[in-house]
Amino acid sequence: MEGNSMRAALMAAFAAAAWGTTYVVTGALLPPDRPLFSAAIRALPIGLVMLAWRRRLPQGRWWWRTAVLALCTIGLFFPLLFLGAYLLPGGLASTLQAASPLVVMAIAWPLLKERPTALRVAAALIGLVGVALLVLRSPTTLPLWGVLAALASMLISALGFVLVKRWPAPTDMITMTSWQLVMGGLVLVPVALIVEGAPPAIDLPAALGYLWIAVAGTGVAYVCWFTGLKHLPAAAVSLIGLVNPVVATVLGVIVLHEAFGPMQALGAGLVLGSVVLGQPAVAERLRRRRAPEVATAA
């Protein structure tokens, strides 16, 4: 059982790390100022490939369930996330996203009957502080729409991830992911065309960048993330998601030569510590250690 949990945690960590590469790939390789087009290209083509591979469509109530999940995890989440990132200064959007574990815990309590433990709440708060130290810069102004978009993206994705766990997949995770990517991508395509106009010219670096974020950063990553949600508590998986800004920061230092000082190092340490602290295996080991002490005291 512990081995399955470890594999699920590693898969979720890969997903979070792959998502962390998106910022550098977008900034270095993709056409500028085309977030909706990039979001659509990220979701729809790989979703269609996966769907063609598995050759299975939703049945019965899974049509509307998939539509709800697709809106939460792709169709609404991507545009709101990009809007917040474009409007907010520094790393404030990432810091607001780092509150996701606390929101997931709040939603998972009534929907999944996962009562938040003190250890996980503490881990989520430590992680939030760590992300703030890691990416937050001194802001000048805080556009209201940017703050609302970032908060809305965090809330809608948290709800989607909890619903993924509440509604066990009726099929394998690749098929389930393909349904969400296709439906979410179909929502994004017309929005991108209306807001941003015709698609931009794609050179070789941009094509390679889109290939990476579509295959590794979306198709494979979402399968891994949903697999983590299947086998682990939702709160534990959401804490693993904090690996995202750590990877993004490290790549920013290596590729883009961004500054990295003692404050960022402390933030990275706090984030990684919070991820470990929030995992079921750690909680179980702490419980076993306390059990003899309680028995002795009694």
PDB file of C-alpha atoms in Angstrom:
ATOM      1  CA  MET A   1       0.000   0.000   0.000  1.00  0.00           C
ATOM      2  CA  GLU A   2       2.809   2.373   0.941  1.00  0.00           C
ATOM      3  CA  GLY A   3       4.542   1.522  -2.359  1.00  0.00           C
ATOM      4  CA  ASN A   4       1.412   2.463  -4.318  1.00  0.00           C
ATOM      5  CA  SER A   5       1.195   5.736  -2.425  1.00  0.00           C
ATOM      6  CA  MET A   6       4.826   6.514  -3.182  1.00  0.00           C
ATOM      7  CA  ARG A   7       4.340   5.811  -6.900  1.00  0.00           C
ATOM      8  CA  ALA A   8       1.239   7.984  -6.974  1.00  0.00           C
ATOM      9  CA  ALA A   9       3.093  10.786  -5.190  1.00  0.00           C
ATOM     10  CA  LEU A  10       5.988  10.577  -7.647  1.00  0.00           C
ATOM     11  CA  MET A  11       3.573  10.722 -10.584  1.00  0.00           C
ATOM     12  CA  ALA A  12       1.874  13.802  -9.141  1.00  0.00           C
ATOM     13  CA  ALA A  13       5.305  15.344  -8.524  1.00  0.00           C
ATOM     14  CA  PHE A  14       6.235  14.769 -12.172  1.00  0.00           C
ATOM     15  CA  ALA A  15       3.049  16.562 -13.214  1.00  0.00           C
ATOM     16  CA  ALA A  16       3.816  19.536 -10.980  1.00  0.00           C
ATOM     17  CA  ALA A  17       7.416  19.657 -12.211  1.00  0.00           C
ATOM     18  CA  ALA A  18       6.291  19.494 -15.851  1.00  0.00           C
ATOM     19  CA  TRP A  19       3.892  22.376 -15.226  1.00  0.00           C
ATOM     20  CA  GLY A  20       6.791  24.299 -13.705  1.00  0.00           C
ATOM     21  CA  THR A  21       8.624  24.188 -17.047  1.00  0.00           C
ATOM     22  CA  THR A  22       5.761  25.974 -18.799  1.00  0.00           C
ATOM     23  CA  TYR A  23       6.857  29.448 -17.677  1.00  0.00           C
ATOM     24  CA  VAL A  24      10.377  29.168 -19.119  1.00  0.00           C
ATOM     25  CA  VAL A  25       9.209  27.450 -22.318  1.00  0.00           C
ATOM     26  CA  THR A  26       6.534  30.089 -22.852  1.00  0.00           C
ATOM     27  CA  GLY A  27       8.905  32.988 -22.268  1.00  0.00           C
ATOM     28  CA  ALA A  28      11.780  31.586 -24.319  1.00  0.00           C
ATOM     29  CA  LEU A  29      10.117  29.784 -27.226  1.00  0.00           C
ATOM     30  CA  LEU A  30       6.447  30.630 -27.730  1.00  0.00           C
ATOM     31  CA  PRO A  31       4.914  33.631 -29.542  1.00  0.00           C
ATOM     32  CA  PRO A  32       4.411  36.534 -27.133  1.00  0.00           C
ATOM     33  CA  ASP A  33       1.006  37.730 -25.935  1.00  0.00           C
ATOM     34  CA  ARG A  34      -0.937  34.725 -27.228  1.00  0.00           C
ATOM     35  CA  PRO A  35      -1.967  32.958 -23.995  1.00  0.00           C
ATOM     36  CA  LEU A  36      -5.362  31.726 -25.221  1.00  0.00           C
ATOM     37  CA  PHE A  37      -3.941  30.322 -28.436  1.00  0.00           C
ATOM     38  CA  SER A  38      -1.188  28.628 -26.443  1.00  0.00           C
ATOM     39  CA  ALA A  39      -3.745  27.208 -24.029  1.00  0.00           C
ATOM     40  CA  ALA A  40      -5.842  25.807 -26.884  1.00  0.00           C
ATOM     41  CA  ILE A  41      -2.809  24.277 -28.628  1.00  0.00           C
ATOM     42  CA  ARG A  42      -1.722  22.866 -25.285  1.00  0.00           C
ATOM     43  CA  ALA A  43      -4.999  21.009 -24.719  1.00  0.00           C
ATOM     44  CA  LEU A  44      -6.844  20.112 -27.929  1.00  0.00           C
ATOM     45  CA  PRO A  45      -4.284  18.397 -30.235  1.00  0.00           C
ATOM     46  CA  ILE A  46      -2.873  16.063 -27.591  1.00  0.00           C
ATOM     47  CA  GLY A  47      -6.399  15.395 -26.342  1.00  0.00           C
ATOM     48  CA  LEU A  48      -7.474  14.348 -29.858  1.00  0.00           C
ATOM     49  CA  VAL A  49      -4.422  12.104 -30.221  1.00  0.00           C
ATOM     50  CA  MET A  50      -5.143  10.410 -26.892  1.00  0.00           C
ATOM     51  CA  LEU A  51      -8.831  10.043 -27.778  1.00  0.00           C
ATOM     52  CA  ALA A  52      -7.988   8.501 -31.161  1.00  0.00           C
ATOM     53  CA  TRP A  53      -5.647   6.094 -29.412  1.00  0.00           C
ATOM     54  CA  ARG A  54      -8.185   4.915 -26.824  1.00  0.00           C
ATOM     55  CA  ARG A  55     -11.248   5.123 -29.138  1.00  0.00           C
ATOM     56  CA  ARG A  56     -13.830   5.471 -26.412  1.00  0.00           C
ATOM     57  CA  LEU A  57     -16.379   8.225 -25.762  1.00  0.00           C
ATOM     58  CA  PRO A  58     -18.220   9.096 -22.556  1.00  0.00           C
ATOM     59  CA  GLN A  59     -21.487   7.286 -21.875  1.00  0.00           C
ATOM     60  CA  GLY A  60     -24.647   8.494 -20.113  1.00  0.00           C
ATOM     61  CA  ARG A  61     -24.030  10.918 -17.249  1.00  0.00           C
ATOM     62  CA  TRP A  62     -20.332  11.026 -18.034  1.00  0.00           C
ATOM     63  CA  TRP A  63     -21.032  13.478 -20.849  1.00  0.00           C
ATOM     64  CA  TRP A  64     -22.117  16.214 -18.434  1.00  0.00           C
ATOM     65  CA  ARG A  65     -19.647  15.144 -15.750  1.00  0.00           C
ATOM     66  CA  THR A  66     -16.782  15.375 -18.225  1.00  0.00           C
ATOM     67  CA  ALA A  67     -18.027  18.778 -19.377  1.00  0.00           C
ATOM     68  CA  VAL A  68     -17.972  20.041 -15.785  1.00  0.00           C
ATOM     69  CA  LEU A  69     -14.502  18.609 -15.170  1.00  0.00           C
ATOM     70  CA  ALA A  70     -13.193  19.973 -18.482  1.00  0.00           C
ATOM     71  CA  LEU A  71     -14.386  23.476 -17.659  1.00  0.00           C
ATOM     72  CA  CYS A  72     -12.831  23.356 -14.201  1.00  0.00           C
ATOM     73  CA  THR A  73      -9.469  21.836 -15.135  1.00  0.00           C
ATOM     74  CA  ILE A  74      -8.980  23.245 -18.660  1.00  0.00           C
ATOM     75  CA  GLY A  75     -11.620  25.462 -20.253  1.00  0.00           C
ATOM     76  CA  LEU A  76     -12.010  28.049 -17.475  1.00  0.00           C
ATOM     77  CA  PHE A  77      -8.815  27.358 -15.555  1.00  0.00           C
ATOM     78  CA  PHE A  78      -6.330  28.090 -18.369  1.00  0.00           C
ATOM     79  CA  PRO A  79      -7.717  31.518 -19.413  1.00  0.00           C
ATOM     80  CA  LEU A  80      -8.129  32.685 -15.811  1.00  0.00           C
ATOM     81  CA  LEU A  81      -4.637  31.492 -14.930  1.00  0.00           C
ATOM     82  CA  PHE A  82      -3.058  33.307 -17.888  1.00  0.00           C
ATOM     83  CA  LEU A  83      -5.081  36.461 -17.225  1.00  0.00           C
ATOM     84  CA  GLY A  84      -3.921  36.583 -13.615  1.00  0.00           C
ATOM     85  CA  ALA A  85      -0.306  35.981 -14.621  1.00  0.00           C
ATOM     86  CA  TYR A  86      -0.426  38.773 -17.230  1.00  0.00           C
ATOM     87  CA  LEU A  87      -2.114  41.368 -14.997  1.00  0.00           C
ATOM     88  CA  LEU A  88      -0.434  40.801 -11.651  1.00  0.00           C
ATOM     89  CA  PRO A  89       3.081  41.980 -10.766  1.00  0.00           C
ATOM     90  CA  GLY A  90       5.939  39.675  -9.861  1.00  0.00           C
ATOM     91  CA  GLY A  91       5.042  36.293  -8.480  1.00  0.00           C
ATOM     92  CA  LEU A  92       1.779  37.324  -6.863  1.00  0.00           C
ATOM     93  CA  ALA A  93      -0.252  35.057  -9.141  1.00  0.00           C
ATOM     94  CA  SER A  94       1.879  32.081  -8.100  1.00  0.00           C
ATOM     95  CA  THR A  95       1.510  33.023  -4.447  1.00  0.00           C
ATOM     96  CA  LEU A  96      -2.269  33.174  -4.760  1.00  0.00           C
ATOM     97  CA  GLN A  97      -2.202  29.779  -6.491  1.00  0.00           C
ATOM     98  CA  ALA A  98      -0.210  28.422  -3.557  1.00  0.00           C
ATOM     99  CA  ALA A  99      -3.319  28.820  -1.393  1.00  0.00           C
ATOM    100  CA  SER A 100      -4.846  25.970  -3.404  1.00  0.00           C
ATOM    101  CA  PRO A 101      -4.068  23.226  -0.829  1.00  0.00           C
ATOM    102  CA  LEU A 102      -6.098  25.080   1.805  1.00  0.00           C
ATOM    103  CA  VAL A 103      -9.005  25.510  -0.627  1.00  0.00           C
ATOM    104  CA  VAL A 104      -8.802  21.855  -1.685  1.00  0.00           C
ATOM    105  CA  MET A 105      -8.985  20.822   1.967  1.00  0.00           C
ATOM    106  CA  ALA A 106     -12.032  23.026   2.514  1.00  0.00           C
ATOM    107  CA  ILE A 107     -13.825  21.591  -0.544  1.00  0.00           C
ATOM    108  CA  ALA A 108     -12.741  17.991   0.068  1.00  0.00           C
ATOM    109  CA  TRP A 109     -14.147  17.997   3.598  1.00  0.00           C
ATOM    110  CA  PRO A 110     -17.851  18.142   2.583  1.00  0.00           C
ATOM    111  CA  LEU A 111     -17.514  16.492  -0.844  1.00  0.00           C
ATOM    112  CA  LEU A 112     -15.054  13.680  -0.062  1.00  0.00           C
ATOM    113  CA  LYS A 113     -15.378  13.441   3.732  1.00  0.00           C
ATOM    114  CA  GLU A 114     -11.625  14.097   3.975  1.00  0.00           C
ATOM    115  CA  ARG A 115     -11.290  15.873   7.283  1.00  0.00           C
ATOM    116  CA  PRO A 116      -8.287  18.237   7.167  1.00  0.00           C
ATOM    117  CA  THR A 117      -5.661  17.241   9.712  1.00  0.00           C
ATOM    118  CA  ALA A 118      -3.643  19.738  11.705  1.00  0.00           C
ATOM    119  CA  LEU A 119      -0.486  18.396  10.092  1.00  0.00           C
ATOM    120  CA  ARG A 120      -1.735  19.043   6.552  1.00  0.00           C
ATOM    121  CA  VAL A 121      -3.093  22.489   7.398  1.00  0.00           C
ATOM    122  CA  ALA A 122       0.305  23.360   8.901  1.00  0.00           C
ATOM    123  CA  ALA A 123       2.042  21.973   5.804  1.00  0.00           C
ATOM    124  CA  ALA A 124      -0.200  24.069   3.539  1.00  0.00           C
ATOM    125  CA  LEU A 125       0.553  27.239   5.509  1.00  0.00           C
ATOM    126  CA  ILE A 126       4.285  26.512   5.466  1.00  0.00           C
ATOM    127  CA  GLY A 127       4.105  25.922   1.724  1.00  0.00           C
ATOM    128  CA  LEU A 128       2.240  29.180   1.176  1.00  0.00           C
ATOM    129  CA  VAL A 129       4.918  31.116   3.064  1.00  0.00           C
ATOM    130  CA  GLY A 130       7.605  29.261   1.121  1.00  0.00           C
ATOM    131  CA  VAL A 131       6.110  30.130  -2.270  1.00  0.00           C
ATOM    132  CA  ALA A 132       5.745  33.763  -1.204  1.00  0.00           C
ATOM    133  CA  LEU A 133       9.444  33.896  -0.261  1.00  0.00           C
ATOM    134  CA  LEU A 134      10.370  32.079  -3.444  1.00  0.00           C
ATOM    135  CA  VAL A 135       8.569  34.138  -6.073  1.00  0.00           C
ATOM    136  CA  LEU A 136       6.939  37.230  -4.568  1.00  0.00           C
ATOM    137  CA  ARG A 137       8.429  40.599  -5.410  1.00  0.00           C
ATOM    138  CA  SER A 138       7.458  44.008  -4.064  1.00  0.00           C
ATOM    139  CA  PRO A 139       4.321  44.972  -5.991  1.00  0.00           C
ATOM    140  CA  THR A 140       3.485  48.507  -7.022  1.00  0.00           C
ATOM    141  CA  THR A 141      -0.205  48.249  -7.824  1.00  0.00           C
ATOM    142  CA  LEU A 142      -2.616  45.344  -7.597  1.00  0.00           C
ATOM    143  CA  PRO A 143      -5.110  45.340 -10.481  1.00  0.00           C
ATOM    144  CA  LEU A 144      -8.434  44.125  -9.145  1.00  0.00           C
ATOM    145  CA  TRP A 145      -9.197  42.048 -12.240  1.00  0.00           C
ATOM    146  CA  GLY A 146      -5.838  40.327 -11.980  1.00  0.00           C
ATOM    147  CA  VAL A 147      -6.400  39.396  -8.346  1.00  0.00           C
ATOM    148  CA  LEU A 148      -9.929  38.167  -9.084  1.00  0.00           C
ATOM    149  CA  ALA A 149      -8.730  36.127 -12.084  1.00  0.00           C
ATOM    150  CA  ALA A 150      -5.931  34.491 -10.083  1.00  0.00           C
ATOM    151  CA  LEU A 151      -8.262  33.676  -7.200  1.00  0.00           C
ATOM    152  CA  ALA A 152     -10.952  32.374  -9.551  1.00  0.00           C
ATOM    153  CA  SER A 153      -8.467  30.132 -11.367  1.00  0.00           C
ATOM    154  CA  MET A 154      -7.316  28.706  -8.056  1.00  0.00           C
ATOM    155  CA  LEU A 155     -10.876  28.098  -6.831  1.00  0.00           C
ATOM    156  CA  ILE A 156     -12.124  26.549 -10.088  1.00  0.00           C
ATOM    157  CA  SER A 157      -9.143  24.208 -10.417  1.00  0.00           C
ATOM    158  CA  ALA A 158      -9.411  23.162  -6.764  1.00  0.00           C
ATOM    159  CA  LEU A 159     -13.073  22.283  -7.307  1.00  0.00           C
ATOM    160  CA  GLY A 160     -12.213  20.369 -10.482  1.00  0.00           C
ATOM    161  CA  PHE A 161      -9.511  18.303  -8.786  1.00  0.00           C
ATOM    162  CA  VAL A 162     -11.825  17.400  -5.909  1.00  0.00           C
ATOM    163  CA  LEU A 163     -14.575  16.409  -8.367  1.00  0.00           C
ATOM    164  CA  VAL A 164     -12.104  14.202 -10.252  1.00  0.00           C
ATOM    165  CA  LYS A 165     -11.685  12.255  -7.030  1.00  0.00           C
ATOM    166  CA  ARG A 166     -15.387  12.349  -6.092  1.00  0.00           C
ATOM    167  CA  TRP A 167     -16.391  10.907  -9.479  1.00  0.00           C
ATOM    168  CA  PRO A 168     -14.200   7.798  -9.950  1.00  0.00           C
ATOM    169  CA  ALA A 169     -13.267   7.380 -13.597  1.00  0.00           C
ATOM    170  CA  PRO A 170     -15.383   4.762 -15.446  1.00  0.00           C
ATOM    171  CA  THR A 171     -12.388   3.947 -17.640  1.00  0.00           C
ATOM    172  CA  ASP A 172      -8.606   4.160 -17.687  1.00  0.00           C
ATOM    173  CA  MET A 173      -6.978   7.465 -16.798  1.00  0.00           C
ATOM    174  CA  ILE A 174      -5.641   8.135 -20.311  1.00  0.00           C
ATOM    175  CA  THR A 175      -9.154   7.951 -21.753  1.00  0.00           C
ATOM    176  CA  MET A 176     -10.574  10.047 -18.931  1.00  0.00           C
ATOM    177  CA  THR A 177      -7.896  12.693 -19.461  1.00  0.00           C
ATOM    178  CA  SER A 178      -8.480  12.748 -23.214  1.00  0.00           C
ATOM    179  CA  TRP A 179     -12.170  13.544 -22.682  1.00  0.00           C
ATOM    180  CA  GLN A 180     -11.329  16.548 -20.523  1.00  0.00           C
ATOM    181  CA  LEU A 181      -8.600  17.843 -22.819  1.00  0.00           C
ATOM    182  CA  VAL A 182     -10.809  17.633 -25.920  1.00  0.00           C
ATOM    183  CA  MET A 183     -13.834  19.269 -24.292  1.00  0.00           C
ATOM    184  CA  GLY A 184     -11.710  21.939 -22.614  1.00  0.00           C
ATOM    185  CA  GLY A 185      -9.800  22.583 -25.843  1.00  0.00           C
ATOM    186  CA  LEU A 186     -13.022  22.950 -27.805  1.00  0.00           C
ATOM    187  CA  VAL A 187     -14.053  25.687 -25.386  1.00  0.00           C
ATOM    188  CA  LEU A 188     -10.707  27.461 -25.728  1.00  0.00           C
ATOM    189  CA  VAL A 189     -10.441  27.498 -29.535  1.00  0.00           C
ATOM    190  CA  PRO A 190     -13.349  29.887 -30.292  1.00  0.00           C
ATOM    191  CA  VAL A 191     -12.434  32.085 -27.321  1.00  0.00           C
ATOM    192  CA  ALA A 192      -8.863  32.373 -28.617  1.00  0.00           C
ATOM    193  CA  LEU A 193     -10.036  33.226 -32.128  1.00  0.00           C
ATOM    194  CA  ILE A 194     -12.449  35.897 -30.881  1.00  0.00           C
ATOM    195  CA  VAL A 195     -10.066  37.521 -28.398  1.00  0.00           C
ATOM    196  CA  GLU A 196      -6.690  37.108 -30.119  1.00  0.00           C
ATOM    197  CA  GLY A 197      -7.586  36.732 -33.808  1.00  0.00           C
ATOM    198  CA  ALA A 198      -5.883  34.465 -36.317  1.00  0.00           C
ATOM    199  CA  PRO A 199      -3.175  32.066 -35.119  1.00  0.00           C
ATOM    200  CA  PRO A 200       0.388  33.454 -35.120  1.00  0.00           C
ATOM    201  CA  ALA A 201       3.228  32.205 -37.300  1.00  0.00           C
ATOM    202  CA  ILE A 202       4.963  29.204 -35.740  1.00  0.00           C
ATOM    203  CA  ASP A 203       8.728  28.770 -36.224  1.00  0.00           C
ATOM    204  CA  LEU A 204      10.746  25.685 -35.246  1.00  0.00           C
ATOM    205  CA  PRO A 205      11.535  26.777 -31.647  1.00  0.00           C
ATOM    206  CA  ALA A 206       7.856  27.591 -31.060  1.00  0.00           C
ATOM    207  CA  ALA A 207       6.806  24.236 -32.542  1.00  0.00           C
ATOM    208  CA  LEU A 208       9.203  22.422 -30.212  1.00  0.00           C
ATOM    209  CA  GLY A 209       7.934  24.472 -27.279  1.00  0.00           C
ATOM    210  CA  TYR A 210       4.321  23.647 -28.064  1.00  0.00           C
ATOM    211  CA  LEU A 211       5.237  19.980 -28.507  1.00  0.00           C
ATOM    212  CA  TRP A 212       6.788  19.911 -25.028  1.00  0.00           C
ATOM    213  CA  ILE A 213       3.980  21.645 -23.162  1.00  0.00           C
ATOM    214  CA  ALA A 214       1.317  19.661 -25.047  1.00  0.00           C
ATOM    215  CA  VAL A 215       2.813  16.189 -24.624  1.00  0.00           C
ATOM    216  CA  ALA A 216       4.803  16.290 -21.377  1.00  0.00           C
ATOM    217  CA  GLY A 217       3.270  19.373 -19.776  1.00  0.00           C
ATOM    218  CA  THR A 218      -0.351  18.515 -20.509  1.00  0.00           C
ATOM    219  CA  GLY A 219      -1.115  15.013 -21.786  1.00  0.00           C
ATOM    220  CA  VAL A 220       1.335  13.059 -19.636  1.00  0.00           C
ATOM    221  CA  ALA A 221       1.156  15.529 -16.750  1.00  0.00           C
ATOM    222  CA  TYR A 222      -2.626  15.421 -16.417  1.00  0.00           C
ATOM    223  CA  VAL A 223      -2.666  11.605 -16.555  1.00  0.00           C
ATOM    224  CA  CYS A 224      -0.071  11.543 -13.770  1.00  0.00           C
ATOM    225  CA  TRP A 225      -1.905  14.174 -11.731  1.00  0.00           C
ATOM    226  CA  PHE A 226      -5.276  12.437 -11.979  1.00  0.00           C
ATOM    227  CA  THR A 227      -3.606   9.129 -11.076  1.00  0.00           C
ATOM    228  CA  GLY A 228      -2.220  10.797  -7.960  1.00  0.00           C
ATOM    229  CA  LEU A 229      -5.699  12.019  -7.088  1.00  0.00           C
ATOM    230  CA  LYS A 230      -7.056   8.509  -7.546  1.00  0.00           C
ATOM    231  CA  HIS A 231      -4.684   6.946  -5.012  1.00  0.00           C
ATOM    232  CA  LEU A 232      -3.940   9.756  -2.545  1.00  0.00           C
ATOM    233  CA  PRO A 233      -5.997  12.203  -0.474  1.00  0.00           C
ATOM    234  CA  ALA A 234      -6.821  15.329  -2.445  1.00  0.00           C
ATOM    235  CA  ALA A 235      -5.040  17.535   0.104  1.00  0.00           C
ATOM    236  CA  ALA A 236      -1.821  15.524  -0.196  1.00  0.00           C
ATOM    237  CA  VAL A 237      -1.826  15.839  -3.992  1.00  0.00           C
ATOM    238  CA  SER A 238      -2.547  19.559  -3.865  1.00  0.00           C
ATOM    239  CA  LEU A 239       0.497  20.023  -1.616  1.00  0.00           C
ATOM    240  CA  ILE A 240       2.637  18.177  -4.175  1.00  0.00           C
ATOM    241  CA  GLY A 241       1.501  20.834  -6.659  1.00  0.00           C
ATOM    242  CA  LEU A 242       3.704  23.338  -4.800  1.00  0.00           C
ATOM    243  CA  VAL A 243       6.669  21.709  -6.550  1.00  0.00           C
ATOM    244  CA  ASN A 244       5.545  23.754  -9.581  1.00  0.00           C
ATOM    245  CA  PRO A 245       6.946  27.164  -8.515  1.00  0.00           C
ATOM    246  CA  VAL A 246      10.139  25.552  -7.199  1.00  0.00           C
ATOM    247  CA  VAL A 247      10.890  24.017 -10.604  1.00  0.00           C
ATOM    248  CA  ALA A 248       9.883  27.247 -12.356  1.00  0.00           C
ATOM    249  CA  THR A 249      12.263  29.249 -10.146  1.00  0.00           C
ATOM    250  CA  VAL A 250      15.188  26.860 -10.607  1.00  0.00           C
ATOM    251  CA  LEU A 251      14.740  26.854 -14.389  1.00  0.00           C
ATOM    252  CA  GLY A 252      14.454  30.638 -14.351  1.00  0.00           C
ATOM    253  CA  VAL A 253      17.831  30.831 -12.617  1.00  0.00           C
ATOM    254  CA  ILE A 254      19.493  28.310 -14.959  1.00  0.00           C
ATOM    255  CA  VAL A 255      17.958  29.341 -18.288  1.00  0.00           C
ATOM    256  CA  LEU A 256      17.012  32.986 -17.835  1.00  0.00           C
ATOM    257  CA  HIS A 257      19.711  33.901 -15.273  1.00  0.00           C
ATOM    258  CA  GLU A 258      17.192  35.235 -12.792  1.00  0.00           C
ATOM    259  CA  ALA A 259      18.313  36.230  -9.298  1.00  0.00           C
ATOM    260  CA  PHE A 260      18.364  33.574  -6.584  1.00  0.00           C
ATOM    261  CA  GLY A 261      19.415  34.492  -3.061  1.00  0.00           C
ATOM    262  CA  PRO A 262      19.094  33.243   0.509  1.00  0.00           C
ATOM    263  CA  MET A 263      15.423  34.251   0.674  1.00  0.00           C
ATOM    264  CA  GLN A 264      14.559  32.162  -2.379  1.00  0.00           C
ATOM    265  CA  ALA A 265      16.598  29.240  -1.029  1.00  0.00           C
ATOM    266  CA  LEU A 266      14.678  29.397   2.257  1.00  0.00           C
ATOM    267  CA  GLY A 267      11.397  29.539   0.342  1.00  0.00           C
ATOM    268  CA  ALA A 268      12.313  26.496  -1.747  1.00  0.00           C
ATOM    269  CA  GLY A 269      13.252  24.584   1.399  1.00  0.00           C
ATOM    270  CA  LEU A 270       9.958  25.452   3.091  1.00  0.00           C
ATOM    271  CA  VAL A 271       7.952  24.415   0.025  1.00  0.00           C
ATOM    272  CA  LEU A 272       9.679  21.056  -0.353  1.00  0.00           C
ATOM    273  CA  GLY A 273       9.386  20.448   3.390  1.00  0.00           C
ATOM    274  CA  SER A 274       5.663  21.179   3.287  1.00  0.00           C
ATOM    275  CA  VAL A 275       5.200  18.722   0.399  1.00  0.00           C
ATOM    276  CA  VAL A 276       6.872  15.939   2.377  1.00  0.00           C
ATOM    277  CA  LEU A 277       5.065  16.849   5.585  1.00  0.00           C
ATOM    278  CA  GLY A 278       1.656  16.590   3.935  1.00  0.00           C
ATOM    279  CA  GLN A 279       2.038  13.045   2.595  1.00  0.00           C
ATOM    280  CA  PRO A 280       0.122  10.095   4.141  1.00  0.00           C
ATOM    281  CA  ALA A 281       3.275   8.047   4.742  1.00  0.00           C
ATOM    282  CA  VAL A 282       4.774  10.810   6.888  1.00  0.00           C
ATOM    283  CA  ALA A 283       1.570  11.217   8.892  1.00  0.00           C
ATOM    284  CA  GLU A 284       1.423   7.437   9.440  1.00  0.00           C
ATOM    285  CA  ARG A 285       5.006   7.307  10.687  1.00  0.00           C
ATOM    286  CA  LEU A 286       4.407  10.177  13.069  1.00  0.00           C
ATOM    287  CA  ARG A 287       1.287   8.419  14.342  1.00  0.00           C
ATOM    288  CA  ARG A 288       3.242   5.207  14.957  1.00  0.00           C
ATOM    289  CA  ARG A 289       5.909   7.115  16.859  1.00  0.00           C
ATOM    290  CA  ARG A 290       3.347   8.776  19.078  1.00  0.00           C
ATOM    291  CA  ALA A 291       1.477   5.536  19.807  1.00  0.00           C
ATOM    292  CA  PRO A 292       4.138   4.024  22.175  1.00  0.00           C
ATOM    293  CA  GLU A 293       4.509   7.369  23.943  1.00  0.00           C
ATOM    294  CA  VAL A 294       0.766   7.558  24.550  1.00  0.00           C
ATOM    295  CA  ALA A 295       0.676   3.946  25.744  1.00  0.00           C
ATOM    296  CA  THR A 296       3.561   4.568  28.143  1.00  0.00           C
ATOM    297  CA  ALA A 297       1.917   7.702  29.538  1.00  0.00           C
ATOM    298  CA  ALA A 298      -1.324   5.802  30.086  1.00  0.00           C
TER     299      ALA A 298
END
